[in-house]
mmCIF file of C-alpha atoms and ligand atoms in Angstrom:
data_model
loop_
_atom_site.group_PDB
_atom_site.id
_atom_site.type_symbol
_atom_site.label_atom_id
_atom_site.label_comp_id
_atom_site.label_asym_id
_atom_site.label_seq_id
_atom_site.Cartn_x
_atom_site.Cartn_y
_atom_site.Cartn_z
ATOM 1 C CA MET A 992 35.846 44.510 -51.656
ATOM 2 C CA ASN A 993 35.408 40.863 -52.542
ATOM 3 C CA ILE A 994 33.168 38.811 -50.275
ATOM 4 C CA ASN A 995 34.121 35.414 -48.874
ATOM 5 C CA GLU A 996 32.405 33.367 -51.549
ATOM 6 C CA ASN A 997 32.531 30.254 -49.414
ATOM 7 C CA TYR A 998 29.500 31.700 -47.607
ATOM 8 C CA LEU A 999 27.502 31.222 -50.791
ATOM 9 C CA ASN A 1000 28.017 27.477 -50.411
ATOM 10 C CA LEU A 1001 26.142 27.431 -47.083
ATOM 11 C CA LYS A 1002 22.541 26.324 -46.835
ATOM 12 C CA ASP A 1003 20.102 29.258 -46.781
ATOM 13 C CA SER A 1004 19.637 29.335 -43.048
ATOM 14 C CA TYR A 1005 20.806 27.684 -39.880
ATOM 15 C CA LEU A 1006 18.597 24.665 -39.061
ATOM 16 C CA PHE A 1007 17.117 26.013 -35.838
ATOM 17 C CA ALA A 1008 16.382 29.375 -37.457
ATOM 18 C CA LEU A 1009 14.398 27.556 -40.155
ATOM 19 C CA VAL A 1010 12.437 25.556 -37.554
ATOM 20 C CA ALA A 1011 11.662 28.776 -35.637
ATOM 21 C CA LYS A 1012 10.480 30.471 -38.846
ATOM 22 C CA LYS A 1013 8.118 27.598 -39.700
ATOM 23 C CA VAL A 1014 6.697 27.600 -36.167
ATOM 24 C CA SER A 1015 6.115 31.343 -36.101
ATOM 25 C CA GLU A 1016 4.371 31.192 -39.504
ATOM 26 C CA TYR A 1017 2.106 28.409 -38.202
ATOM 27 C CA LYS A 1018 1.366 30.410 -35.038
ATOM 28 C CA ALA A 1019 0.487 33.502 -37.062
ATOM 29 C CA GLN A 1020 -1.960 31.455 -39.158
ATOM 30 C CA ASN A 1021 -3.411 29.657 -36.121
ATOM 31 C CA PRO A 1022 -3.649 32.171 -33.304
ATOM 32 C CA GLY A 1023 -4.533 30.740 -29.908
ATOM 33 C CA LYS A 1024 -3.040 27.263 -30.599
ATOM 34 C CA GLU A 1025 -0.761 26.131 -27.776
ATOM 35 C CA ILE A 1026 2.484 24.843 -29.268
ATOM 36 C CA ILE A 1027 4.794 22.669 -27.179
ATOM 37 C CA SER A 1028 8.442 22.571 -28.182
ATOM 38 C CA LEU A 1029 10.534 19.457 -27.804
ATOM 39 C CA GLY A 1030 12.696 20.903 -30.524
ATOM 40 C CA ILE A 1031 15.641 23.174 -29.838
ATOM 41 C CA GLY A 1032 18.069 21.893 -27.247
ATOM 42 C CA ASP A 1033 17.632 24.746 -24.812
ATOM 43 C CA VAL A 1034 17.316 24.244 -21.080
ATOM 44 C CA THR A 1035 14.246 25.349 -19.118
ATOM 45 C CA LEU A 1036 15.147 24.934 -15.427
ATOM 46 C CA PRO A 1037 16.536 27.931 -13.511
ATOM 47 C CA LEU A 1038 20.165 28.198 -12.434
ATOM 48 C CA ALA A 1039 21.281 26.262 -9.349
ATOM 49 C CA PRO A 1040 21.077 28.213 -6.046
ATOM 50 C CA ALA A 1041 24.855 27.855 -5.511
ATOM 51 C CA VAL A 1042 25.474 29.528 -8.871
ATOM 52 C CA ILE A 1043 23.059 32.368 -8.119
ATOM 53 C CA THR A 1044 24.686 33.025 -4.732
ATOM 54 C CA ALA A 1045 28.172 33.055 -6.228
ATOM 55 C CA MET A 1046 27.177 35.401 -9.045
ATOM 56 C CA GLY A 1047 25.359 37.682 -6.595
ATOM 57 C CA ASP A 1048 28.479 37.877 -4.427
ATOM 58 C CA ALA A 1049 30.542 38.642 -7.510
ATOM 59 C CA VAL A 1050 28.187 41.448 -8.507
ATOM 60 C CA ALA A 1051 28.609 42.933 -5.016
ATOM 61 C CA GLU A 1052 32.413 42.691 -5.367
ATOM 62 C CA MET A 1053 32.247 44.579 -8.636
ATOM 63 C CA GLY A 1054 30.367 47.339 -6.842
ATOM 64 C CA ARG A 1055 33.124 48.025 -4.312
ATOM 65 C CA GLY A 1056 36.322 49.865 -5.164
ATOM 66 C CA ALA A 1057 38.483 47.448 -3.185
ATOM 67 C CA THR A 1058 37.216 44.351 -4.996
ATOM 68 C CA PHE A 1059 36.294 45.728 -8.420
ATOM 69 C CA ARG A 1060 37.931 43.916 -11.379
ATOM 70 C CA GLY A 1061 38.525 44.991 -14.951
ATOM 71 C CA TYR A 1062 39.927 42.731 -17.672
ATOM 72 C CA GLY A 1063 40.535 39.216 -16.401
ATOM 73 C CA GLU A 1064 43.197 36.643 -17.205
ATOM 74 C CA TYR A 1065 43.232 35.728 -20.905
ATOM 75 C CA GLN A 1066 42.767 32.002 -20.359
ATOM 76 C CA GLY A 1067 40.182 32.529 -17.648
ATOM 77 C CA TYR A 1068 40.536 33.112 -13.918
ATOM 78 C CA MET A 1069 42.793 30.679 -12.097
ATOM 79 C CA PHE A 1070 40.039 29.818 -9.590
ATOM 80 C CA LEU A 1071 37.832 28.466 -12.397
ATOM 81 C CA ARG A 1072 40.620 26.649 -14.180
ATOM 82 C CA GLU A 1073 41.550 25.031 -10.862
ATOM 83 C CA ALA A 1074 37.933 23.969 -10.335
ATOM 84 C CA ILE A 1075 37.869 22.422 -13.827
ATOM 85 C CA CYS A 1076 41.163 20.601 -13.189
ATOM 86 C CA GLY A 1077 39.547 19.213 -10.026
ATOM 87 C CA TYR A 1078 36.508 18.094 -12.035
ATOM 88 C CA TYR A 1079 38.744 16.270 -14.524
ATOM 89 C CA GLY A 1080 40.705 14.763 -11.654
ATOM 90 C CA LYS A 1081 37.549 12.913 -10.613
ATOM 91 C CA LYS A 1082 37.528 11.373 -14.095
ATOM 92 C CA ASP A 1083 41.156 10.316 -13.572
ATOM 93 C CA VAL A 1084 42.289 12.869 -16.114
ATOM 94 C CA HIS A 1085 45.133 15.053 -14.928
ATOM 95 C CA LEU A 1086 45.363 18.428 -16.574
ATOM 96 C CA ASP A 1087 47.497 21.452 -15.959
ATOM 97 C CA LYS A 1088 45.696 24.772 -15.482
ATOM 98 C CA SER A 1089 47.575 26.152 -18.481
ATOM 99 C CA GLU A 1090 45.883 23.531 -20.663
ATOM 100 C CA ILE A 1091 42.419 24.956 -19.977
ATOM 101 C CA PHE A 1092 40.938 27.953 -21.786
ATOM 102 C CA ILE A 1093 37.710 29.522 -20.536
ATOM 103 C CA GLY A 1094 35.417 30.808 -23.244
ATOM 104 C CA ASP A 1095 31.859 31.973 -23.749
ATOM 105 C CA GLY A 1096 30.597 28.558 -24.835
ATOM 106 C CA ALA A 1097 31.523 25.595 -26.956
ATOM 107 C CA LYS A 1098 30.001 26.953 -30.156
ATOM 108 C CA SER A 1099 32.406 29.896 -30.395
ATOM 109 C CA ASP A 1100 35.480 27.831 -29.598
ATOM 110 C CA LEU A 1101 34.482 25.046 -32.005
ATOM 111 C CA GLY A 1102 34.302 27.641 -34.753
ATOM 112 C CA ASN A 1103 37.280 29.727 -33.676
ATOM 113 C CA ILE A 1104 39.716 26.831 -33.242
ATOM 114 C CA LEU A 1105 39.790 26.561 -37.026
ATOM 115 C CA ASP A 1106 41.920 29.735 -37.092
ATOM 116 C CA ILE A 1107 44.924 27.666 -36.037
ATOM 117 C CA PHE A 1108 44.574 25.051 -38.811
ATOM 118 C CA SER A 1109 45.517 25.473 -42.434
ATOM 119 C CA THR A 1110 42.556 25.622 -44.810
ATOM 120 C CA ASP A 1111 44.059 22.828 -46.902
ATOM 121 C CA ASN A 1112 43.304 20.230 -44.234
ATOM 122 C CA THR A 1113 40.659 17.686 -45.180
ATOM 123 C CA VAL A 1114 37.999 17.427 -42.500
ATOM 124 C CA LEU A 1115 36.112 14.317 -41.387
ATOM 125 C CA ILE A 1116 32.668 15.033 -39.986
ATOM 126 C CA PRO A 1117 30.116 12.497 -38.791
ATOM 127 C CA ASP A 1118 26.687 12.629 -40.416
ATOM 128 C CA PRO A 1119 24.273 13.230 -38.719
ATOM 129 C CA VAL A 1120 25.772 15.739 -36.290
ATOM 130 C CA TYR A 1121 25.528 19.239 -34.772
ATOM 131 C CA PRO A 1122 25.546 21.479 -37.906
ATOM 132 C CA VAL A 1123 28.140 23.971 -36.643
ATOM 133 C CA TYR A 1124 31.102 21.750 -37.628
ATOM 134 C CA VAL A 1125 29.982 21.616 -41.243
ATOM 135 C CA ASP A 1126 29.069 25.277 -41.595
ATOM 136 C CA THR A 1127 32.263 26.625 -40.023
ATOM 137 C CA ASN A 1128 34.383 24.520 -42.374
ATOM 138 C CA ILE A 1129 32.345 25.514 -45.419
ATOM 139 C CA MET A 1130 32.915 29.164 -44.434
ATOM 140 C CA ALA A 1131 36.662 28.490 -44.479
ATOM 141 C CA GLY A 1132 36.479 26.570 -47.768
ATOM 142 C CA ARG A 1133 37.825 23.295 -46.391
ATOM 143 C CA LYS A 1134 37.158 19.956 -48.066
ATOM 144 C CA ILE A 1135 34.738 17.888 -45.980
ATOM 145 C CA ILE A 1136 34.402 14.122 -46.013
ATOM 146 C CA TYR A 1137 31.300 12.833 -44.247
ATOM 147 C CA MET A 1138 31.350 9.699 -42.109
ATOM 148 C CA ASN A 1139 28.092 7.829 -42.297
ATOM 149 C CA GLY A 1140 26.257 7.235 -39.054
ATOM 150 C CA ASN A 1141 23.412 4.758 -39.404
ATOM 151 C CA THR A 1142 21.536 2.035 -37.585
ATOM 152 C CA GLU A 1143 24.184 -0.542 -38.599
ATOM 153 C CA ASN A 1144 26.985 1.283 -36.767
ATOM 154 C CA GLU A 1145 24.645 2.599 -34.050
ATOM 155 C CA PHE A 1146 25.289 6.122 -35.369
ATOM 156 C CA LEU A 1147 28.914 5.818 -34.220
ATOM 157 C CA PRO A 1148 31.090 5.912 -37.349
ATOM 158 C CA LEU A 1149 34.547 4.344 -37.065
ATOM 159 C CA PRO A 1150 37.797 5.191 -38.845
ATOM 160 C CA ASP A 1151 38.467 3.944 -42.351
ATOM 161 C CA SER A 1152 42.218 3.571 -42.889
ATOM 162 C CA ARG A 1153 41.806 4.359 -46.636
ATOM 163 C CA ILE A 1154 40.563 7.869 -45.849
ATOM 164 C CA LYS A 1155 43.160 10.474 -44.914
ATOM 165 C CA ALA A 1156 42.132 13.588 -43.023
ATOM 166 C CA GLY A 1157 43.818 16.232 -40.899
ATOM 167 C CA ILE A 1158 40.879 17.250 -38.717
ATOM 168 C CA ILE A 1159 38.290 14.901 -37.231
ATOM 169 C CA TYR A 1160 35.164 15.916 -35.342
ATOM 170 C CA LEU A 1161 33.670 13.592 -32.773
ATOM 171 C CA CYS A 1162 30.635 14.465 -30.679
ATOM 172 C CA SER A 1163 29.934 12.111 -27.800
ATOM 173 C CA PRO A 1164 27.225 11.966 -26.499
ATOM 174 C CA ASN A 1165 26.129 12.855 -29.983
ATOM 175 C CA ASN A 1166 23.730 15.597 -30.854
ATOM 176 C CA PRO A 1167 21.288 14.614 -32.372
ATOM 177 C CA THR A 1168 21.426 10.807 -32.044
ATOM 178 C CA GLY A 1169 22.316 10.474 -28.355
ATOM 179 C CA ALA A 1170 24.906 7.819 -29.295
ATOM 180 C CA VAL A 1171 27.974 7.600 -27.034
ATOM 181 C CA TYR A 1172 31.371 6.135 -28.002
ATOM 182 C CA ASP A 1173 32.585 3.444 -25.657
ATOM 183 C CA LYS A 1174 36.277 3.291 -24.754
ATOM 184 C CA GLY A 1175 37.093 0.626 -27.345
ATOM 185 C CA ARG A 1176 35.607 2.541 -30.250
ATOM 186 C CA LEU A 1177 37.102 5.840 -29.111
ATOM 187 C CA LYS A 1178 40.514 4.181 -28.900
ATOM 188 C CA LEU A 1179 40.212 3.280 -32.609
ATOM 189 C CA TRP A 1180 39.834 6.989 -33.371
ATOM 190 C CA VAL A 1181 42.777 7.963 -31.160
ATOM 191 C CA ASP A 1182 44.960 5.351 -32.864
ATOM 192 C CA TYR A 1183 43.843 6.558 -36.297
ATOM 193 C CA ALA A 1184 44.599 10.195 -35.416
ATOM 194 C CA LEU A 1185 48.043 9.312 -34.057
ATOM 195 C CA GLU A 1186 48.871 7.246 -37.138
ATOM 196 C CA ASN A 1187 47.762 10.008 -39.509
ATOM 197 C CA ASP A 1188 49.049 13.017 -37.536
ATOM 198 C CA ALA A 1189 45.445 14.211 -37.481
ATOM 199 C CA VAL A 1190 43.780 16.184 -34.698
ATOM 200 C CA ILE A 1191 40.472 15.149 -33.128
ATOM 201 C CA LEU A 1192 38.130 17.938 -32.083
ATOM 202 C CA PHE A 1193 36.148 16.211 -29.360
ATOM 203 C CA ASP A 1194 32.874 17.874 -28.399
ATOM 204 C CA SER A 1195 31.792 16.681 -24.973
ATOM 205 C CA ALA A 1196 29.047 19.279 -24.414
ATOM 206 C CA TYR A 1197 26.733 16.543 -23.073
ATOM 207 C CA GLU A 1198 29.232 14.580 -20.964
ATOM 208 C CA ALA A 1199 27.346 15.352 -17.744
ATOM 209 C CA PHE A 1200 24.372 13.341 -19.043
ATOM 210 C CA VAL A 1201 26.322 10.084 -19.281
ATOM 211 C CA ARG A 1202 25.076 7.751 -16.581
ATOM 212 C CA ASP A 1203 26.744 4.500 -17.621
ATOM 213 C CA ARG A 1204 29.988 4.552 -15.664
ATOM 214 C CA GLU A 1205 31.745 2.383 -18.255
ATOM 215 C CA LEU A 1206 31.386 5.063 -20.931
ATOM 216 C CA PRO A 1207 34.068 7.742 -21.292
ATOM 217 C CA THR A 1208 33.100 11.343 -20.523
ATOM 218 C CA SER A 1209 36.392 12.807 -21.722
ATOM 219 C CA ILE A 1210 38.565 11.712 -24.637
ATOM 220 C CA TYR A 1211 41.565 12.008 -22.328
ATOM 221 C CA GLN A 1212 40.354 8.864 -20.590
ATOM 222 C CA ILE A 1213 41.768 7.127 -23.665
ATOM 223 C CA GLU A 1214 45.491 6.387 -23.772
ATOM 224 C CA GLY A 1215 47.315 8.634 -26.267
ATOM 225 C CA ALA A 1216 44.503 11.203 -26.617
ATOM 226 C CA LYS A 1217 46.561 14.054 -25.173
ATOM 227 C CA ARG A 1218 48.812 13.746 -28.218
ATOM 228 C CA CYS A 1219 45.996 14.067 -30.737
ATOM 229 C CA ALA A 1220 42.845 15.675 -29.292
ATOM 230 C CA ILE A 1221 41.381 19.011 -28.278
ATOM 231 C CA GLU A 1222 38.301 18.784 -26.058
ATOM 232 C CA PHE A 1223 35.428 21.281 -26.008
ATOM 233 C CA CYS A 1224 32.937 21.447 -23.213
ATOM 234 C CA SER A 1225 30.310 23.821 -21.978
ATOM 235 C CA LEU A 1226 28.260 24.706 -18.947
ATOM 236 C CA SER A 1227 25.261 25.314 -21.212
ATOM 237 C CA LYS A 1228 23.552 21.974 -20.739
ATOM 238 C CA THR A 1229 25.547 20.850 -17.701
ATOM 239 C CA ALA A 1230 24.534 23.811 -15.556
ATOM 240 C CA GLY A 1231 21.814 25.628 -17.509
ATOM 241 C CA PHE A 1232 24.223 28.318 -18.771
ATOM 242 C CA THR A 1233 22.785 28.665 -22.296
ATOM 243 C CA GLY A 1234 21.871 32.273 -21.512
ATOM 244 C CA VAL A 1235 24.745 32.941 -19.106
ATOM 245 C CA ARG A 1236 27.493 31.738 -21.506
ATOM 246 C CA CYS A 1237 30.534 29.862 -20.302
ATOM 247 C CA GLY A 1238 32.500 26.950 -21.693
ATOM 248 C CA TYR A 1239 36.043 25.611 -21.740
ATOM 249 C CA THR A 1240 38.472 24.128 -24.207
ATOM 250 C CA VAL A 1241 41.344 21.825 -23.314
ATOM 251 C CA VAL A 1242 44.510 21.951 -25.419
ATOM 252 C CA PRO A 1243 47.117 19.616 -23.887
ATOM 253 C CA HIS A 1244 50.787 20.605 -23.980
ATOM 254 C CA GLU A 1245 51.635 17.205 -25.436
ATOM 255 C CA LEU A 1246 49.685 18.052 -28.594
ATOM 256 C CA THR A 1247 52.129 19.313 -31.209
ATOM 257 C CA ARG A 1248 52.094 19.309 -35.001
ATOM 258 C CA GLY A 1249 55.061 20.205 -37.172
ATOM 259 C CA GLY A 1250 56.979 20.746 -33.913
ATOM 260 C CA VAL A 1251 54.584 23.489 -32.810
ATOM 261 C CA PRO A 1252 52.534 23.107 -29.603
ATOM 262 C CA LEU A 1253 48.882 23.787 -30.453
ATOM 263 C CA ASN A 1254 48.381 25.154 -26.940
ATOM 264 C CA GLU A 1255 50.694 28.055 -27.844
ATOM 265 C CA LEU A 1256 48.900 28.728 -31.124
ATOM 266 C CA TRP A 1257 45.490 28.757 -29.440
ATOM 267 C CA LEU A 1258 46.778 31.016 -26.656
ATOM 268 C CA ARG A 1259 48.149 33.392 -29.294
ATOM 269 C CA ARG A 1260 44.804 33.350 -31.105
ATOM 270 C CA GLN A 1261 42.782 33.927 -27.959
ATOM 271 C CA THR A 1262 44.955 36.716 -26.586
ATOM 272 C CA THR A 1263 44.590 38.510 -29.910
ATOM 273 C CA LYS A 1264 40.900 38.039 -30.612
ATOM 274 C CA PHE A 1265 39.184 37.347 -27.267
ATOM 275 C CA ASN A 1266 39.009 39.338 -24.049
ATOM 276 C CA GLY A 1267 37.494 36.734 -21.792
ATOM 277 C CA VAL A 1268 34.313 35.829 -19.977
ATOM 278 C CA SER A 1269 32.977 38.122 -17.270
ATOM 279 C CA TYR A 1270 34.211 37.708 -13.695
ATOM 280 C CA ILE A 1271 30.628 37.291 -12.488
ATOM 281 C CA VAL A 1272 29.968 34.404 -14.884
ATOM 282 C CA GLN A 1273 33.258 32.715 -14.030
ATOM 283 C CA ARG A 1274 32.405 32.837 -10.329
ATOM 284 C CA GLY A 1275 29.047 31.239 -11.178
ATOM 285 C CA ALA A 1276 30.826 28.539 -13.193
ATOM 286 C CA GLU A 1277 33.237 27.892 -10.311
ATOM 287 C CA ALA A 1278 30.258 27.360 -8.001
ATOM 288 C CA ALA A 1279 28.795 24.866 -10.481
ATOM 289 C CA PHE A 1280 31.887 22.691 -9.962
ATOM 290 C CA SER A 1281 31.796 22.915 -6.166
ATOM 291 C CA ASP A 1282 30.475 19.808 -4.369
ATOM 292 C CA GLY A 1283 27.249 21.526 -3.325
ATOM 293 C CA GLY A 1284 26.742 23.217 -6.692
ATOM 294 C CA TYR A 1285 27.414 20.057 -8.638
ATOM 295 C CA ALA A 1286 24.856 18.125 -6.585
ATOM 296 C CA GLN A 1287 22.235 20.773 -7.431
ATOM 297 C CA ILE A 1288 23.135 20.614 -11.112
ATOM 298 C CA LYS A 1289 22.864 16.835 -11.093
ATOM 299 C CA GLU A 1290 19.345 17.217 -9.753
ATOM 300 C CA SER A 1291 18.353 19.284 -12.788
ATOM 301 C CA ILE A 1292 20.021 16.776 -15.097
ATOM 302 C CA GLY A 1293 18.045 14.039 -13.310
ATOM 303 C CA TYR A 1294 14.834 15.961 -14.009
ATOM 304 C CA TYR A 1295 15.633 16.156 -17.723
ATOM 305 C CA MET A 1296 16.601 12.493 -17.814
ATOM 306 C CA GLU A 1297 13.252 11.559 -16.296
ATOM 307 C CA ASN A 1298 11.654 13.461 -19.197
ATOM 308 C CA ALA A 1299 13.829 11.404 -21.536
ATOM 309 C CA ARG A 1300 12.625 8.218 -19.855
ATOM 310 C CA LEU A 1301 8.985 9.247 -20.306
ATOM 311 C CA ILE A 1302 9.547 10.017 -23.986
ATOM 312 C CA ALA A 1303 11.331 6.688 -24.478
ATOM 313 C CA GLU A 1304 8.547 4.803 -22.705
ATOM 314 C CA ALA A 1305 5.882 6.433 -24.906
ATOM 315 C CA LEU A 1306 7.771 5.671 -28.128
ATOM 316 C CA LYS A 1307 8.319 2.063 -27.050
ATOM 317 C CA ALA A 1308 4.587 1.660 -26.433
ATOM 318 C CA LEU A 1309 3.877 3.094 -29.883
ATOM 319 C CA GLY A 1310 6.329 0.681 -31.507
ATOM 320 C CA ILE A 1311 8.460 3.518 -32.880
ATOM 321 C CA TRP A 1312 12.189 2.752 -33.283
ATOM 322 C CA PHE A 1313 14.404 5.147 -31.351
ATOM 323 C CA ALA A 1314 17.851 5.498 -29.813
ATOM 324 C CA GLY A 1315 19.365 7.774 -27.190
ATOM 325 C CA GLY A 1316 17.732 9.118 -24.065
ATOM 326 C CA GLU A 1317 19.768 6.955 -21.674
ATOM 327 C CA ASN A 1318 23.075 8.785 -21.591
ATOM 328 C CA SER A 1319 21.995 11.938 -23.364
ATOM 329 C CA PRO A 1320 19.069 14.370 -23.364
ATOM 330 C CA TYR A 1321 18.263 13.542 -27.004
ATOM 331 C CA ILE A 1322 15.884 10.942 -28.374
ATOM 332 C CA TRP A 1323 16.429 10.017 -31.990
ATOM 333 C CA LEU A 1324 13.462 8.295 -33.572
ATOM 334 C CA ARG A 1325 12.592 6.853 -36.954
ATOM 335 C CA CYS A 1326 9.713 8.775 -38.522
ATOM 336 C CA PRO A 1327 6.645 6.549 -38.606
ATOM 337 C CA ASP A 1328 4.973 5.332 -41.816
ATOM 338 C CA GLY A 1329 8.054 6.032 -43.940
ATOM 339 C CA MET A 1330 7.600 9.789 -43.665
ATOM 340 C CA SER A 1331 10.503 12.091 -44.473
ATOM 341 C CA SER A 1332 11.783 14.083 -41.531
ATOM 342 C CA TRP A 1333 10.270 17.390 -42.708
ATOM 343 C CA GLU A 1334 6.945 15.608 -43.427
ATOM 344 C CA TYR A 1335 6.931 14.315 -39.874
ATOM 345 C CA PHE A 1336 7.859 17.787 -38.613
ATOM 346 C CA ASP A 1337 4.819 19.229 -40.409
ATOM 347 C CA ALA A 1338 2.548 16.421 -39.192
ATOM 348 C CA LEU A 1339 3.579 16.884 -35.572
ATOM 349 C CA LEU A 1340 3.316 20.668 -35.803
ATOM 350 C CA THR A 1341 -0.064 20.834 -37.497
ATOM 351 C CA ARG A 1342 -1.790 17.775 -35.992
ATOM 352 C CA ALA A 1343 -0.277 17.615 -32.493
ATOM 353 C CA ASN A 1344 1.021 21.175 -32.135
ATOM 354 C CA VAL A 1345 4.336 19.688 -31.029
ATOM 355 C CA VAL A 1346 7.680 20.886 -32.365
ATOM 356 C CA GLY A 1347 10.672 18.620 -32.859
ATOM 357 C CA THR A 1348 13.736 18.803 -35.092
ATOM 358 C CA PRO A 1349 13.870 17.066 -38.489
ATOM 359 C CA GLY A 1350 16.792 14.659 -38.711
ATOM 360 C CA ALA A 1351 17.615 15.789 -42.263
ATOM 361 C CA GLY A 1352 18.770 19.102 -40.787
ATOM 362 C CA PHE A 1353 21.700 17.266 -39.179
ATOM 363 C CA GLY A 1354 22.951 15.699 -42.409
ATOM 364 C CA ALA A 1355 21.879 13.390 -45.234
ATOM 365 C CA ASN A 1356 21.873 10.335 -42.962
ATOM 366 C CA GLY A 1357 19.338 12.058 -40.723
ATOM 367 C CA GLU A 1358 16.654 11.826 -43.405
ATOM 368 C CA GLY A 1359 13.757 9.713 -42.139
ATOM 369 C CA PHE A 1360 14.706 10.408 -38.515
ATOM 370 C CA PHE A 1361 13.618 12.995 -35.991
ATOM 371 C CA ARG A 1362 15.039 14.472 -32.772
ATOM 372 C CA LEU A 1363 13.110 15.125 -29.591
ATOM 373 C CA THR A 1364 14.768 16.738 -26.598
ATOM 374 C CA ALA A 1365 14.233 16.154 -22.908
ATOM 375 C CA PHE A 1366 14.806 19.777 -21.866
ATOM 376 C CA GLY A 1367 11.134 20.685 -21.514
ATOM 377 C CA ASP A 1368 8.900 21.269 -18.539
ATOM 378 C CA ARG A 1369 7.552 17.939 -17.172
ATOM 379 C CA ASP A 1370 3.867 18.809 -17.671
ATOM 380 C CA ASP A 1371 4.560 20.015 -21.204
ATOM 381 C CA VAL A 1372 6.416 16.796 -21.994
ATOM 382 C CA LYS A 1373 3.498 14.711 -20.715
ATOM 383 C CA LYS A 1374 1.006 16.795 -22.667
ATOM 384 C CA ALA A 1375 3.114 16.538 -25.830
ATOM 385 C CA LEU A 1376 3.342 12.762 -25.451
ATOM 386 C CA ASP A 1377 -0.449 12.479 -25.065
ATOM 387 C CA ARG A 1378 -0.871 14.455 -28.249
ATOM 388 C CA ILE A 1379 1.656 12.308 -30.119
ATOM 389 C CA ARG A 1380 -0.152 9.173 -28.928
ATOM 390 C CA ASN A 1381 -3.443 10.597 -30.179
ATOM 391 C CA ILE A 1382 -2.209 11.136 -33.713
HETATM 392 N N1 PLP B 1396 28.152 21.301 -29.061
HETATM 393 C C1 PLP B 1396 26.998 20.649 -29.213
HETATM 394 C C2 PLP B 1396 27.030 19.231 -29.639
HETATM 395 C C3 PLP B 1396 25.781 21.292 -28.967
HETATM 396 O O1 PLP B 1396 24.638 20.636 -29.136
HETATM 397 C C4 PLP B 1396 25.801 22.645 -28.565
HETATM 398 C C5 PLP B 1396 24.554 23.381 -28.306
HETATM 399 O O2 PLP B 1396 23.466 22.957 -28.517
HETATM 400 C C6 PLP B 1396 27.021 23.279 -28.447
HETATM 401 C C7 PLP B 1396 28.177 22.584 -28.693
HETATM 402 C C8 PLP B 1396 27.110 24.746 -28.125
HETATM 403 O O3 PLP B 1396 26.995 25.006 -26.829
HETATM 404 P P1 PLP B 1396 27.280 26.445 -26.200
HETATM 405 O O4 PLP B 1396 25.981 26.918 -25.683
HETATM 406 O O5 PLP B 1396 28.287 26.152 -25.137
HETATM 407 O O6 PLP B 1396 27.840 27.351 -27.247
#
């Protein structure tokens, strides 16, 4: 047996695993210290009541012979795909139910979609960004070209006509910088992809946090995108489903390469390797898209965004440069006093007992920057900000 040697090209450990290891070592050496995490992007508020009711009803159905269900539909139950089509309709994006694939979260689909692309495609990945895009392509041995995000381009890299690539990742709102592409800049990417026969993998996991109505929340709000983009979204941050697990991927019928519809390839891949998300979870997800459920979810998002506002206000008062926090749950700050991002991580951990995420973990351009998240408990956020002020 020969191993996949591409794995040897990966960094030692996944960023968040490394952060967790450092924190647990510090805790072991300093028992009794109360650590507050504004680090990993995990939600803290409970599920919306509408979701709980729907999942409870579904559990009861599974307990009765007449309503019990076994394997579900491969692409996800029709009721959920209809609800998602309705959600997109409100964005003026018209999708067919057969263009939507329900999965167990955006992370799996973002990794798995690579099955349908040849490994000889060159991949364009923004830097800094969510590390999963880089790692999954390293595992497959693809050539990666990084697109620099920096303060000059507001961490929103734009296409360079001299660079040719087959696969392009865009994450908007971006994790970790909180930057959001406006329609004009996104159109440049759509035009580039169409000209180069490339495919954009558009990660909109944080679309529900966009409050500026002028900003796009789906790439399909851009003319031509159905011919060049696959969109990935998730209920993880939208509806607090990080532990429940449900997401969806949109592969439009208009998207073909080499005469082959990618929707068919992805369906073939999914029917072979994936047996769906549980009925109970899909009923919960459906409830999240109902009018009542969505209003409850928006309340939770509003709570997190108030945390973001408090963090932003504190950083402003301290004279620390930052971005994000207005249309995303992430605040991206420049480490004070010229510290490197891991130096600042250590300083915050040991002197303030606050955990954040070093920007360098999201790519070379993240060096010197740091990510805080707004997903914490309000009192914890306030306490963490007091501690940061004090140091
Ligand atoms: N995409 C981005 C940009 C994320 O930040 C995350 C999770 O943090 C995901 C995808 C994965 O989400 P899921 O929980 O749906 O797998």
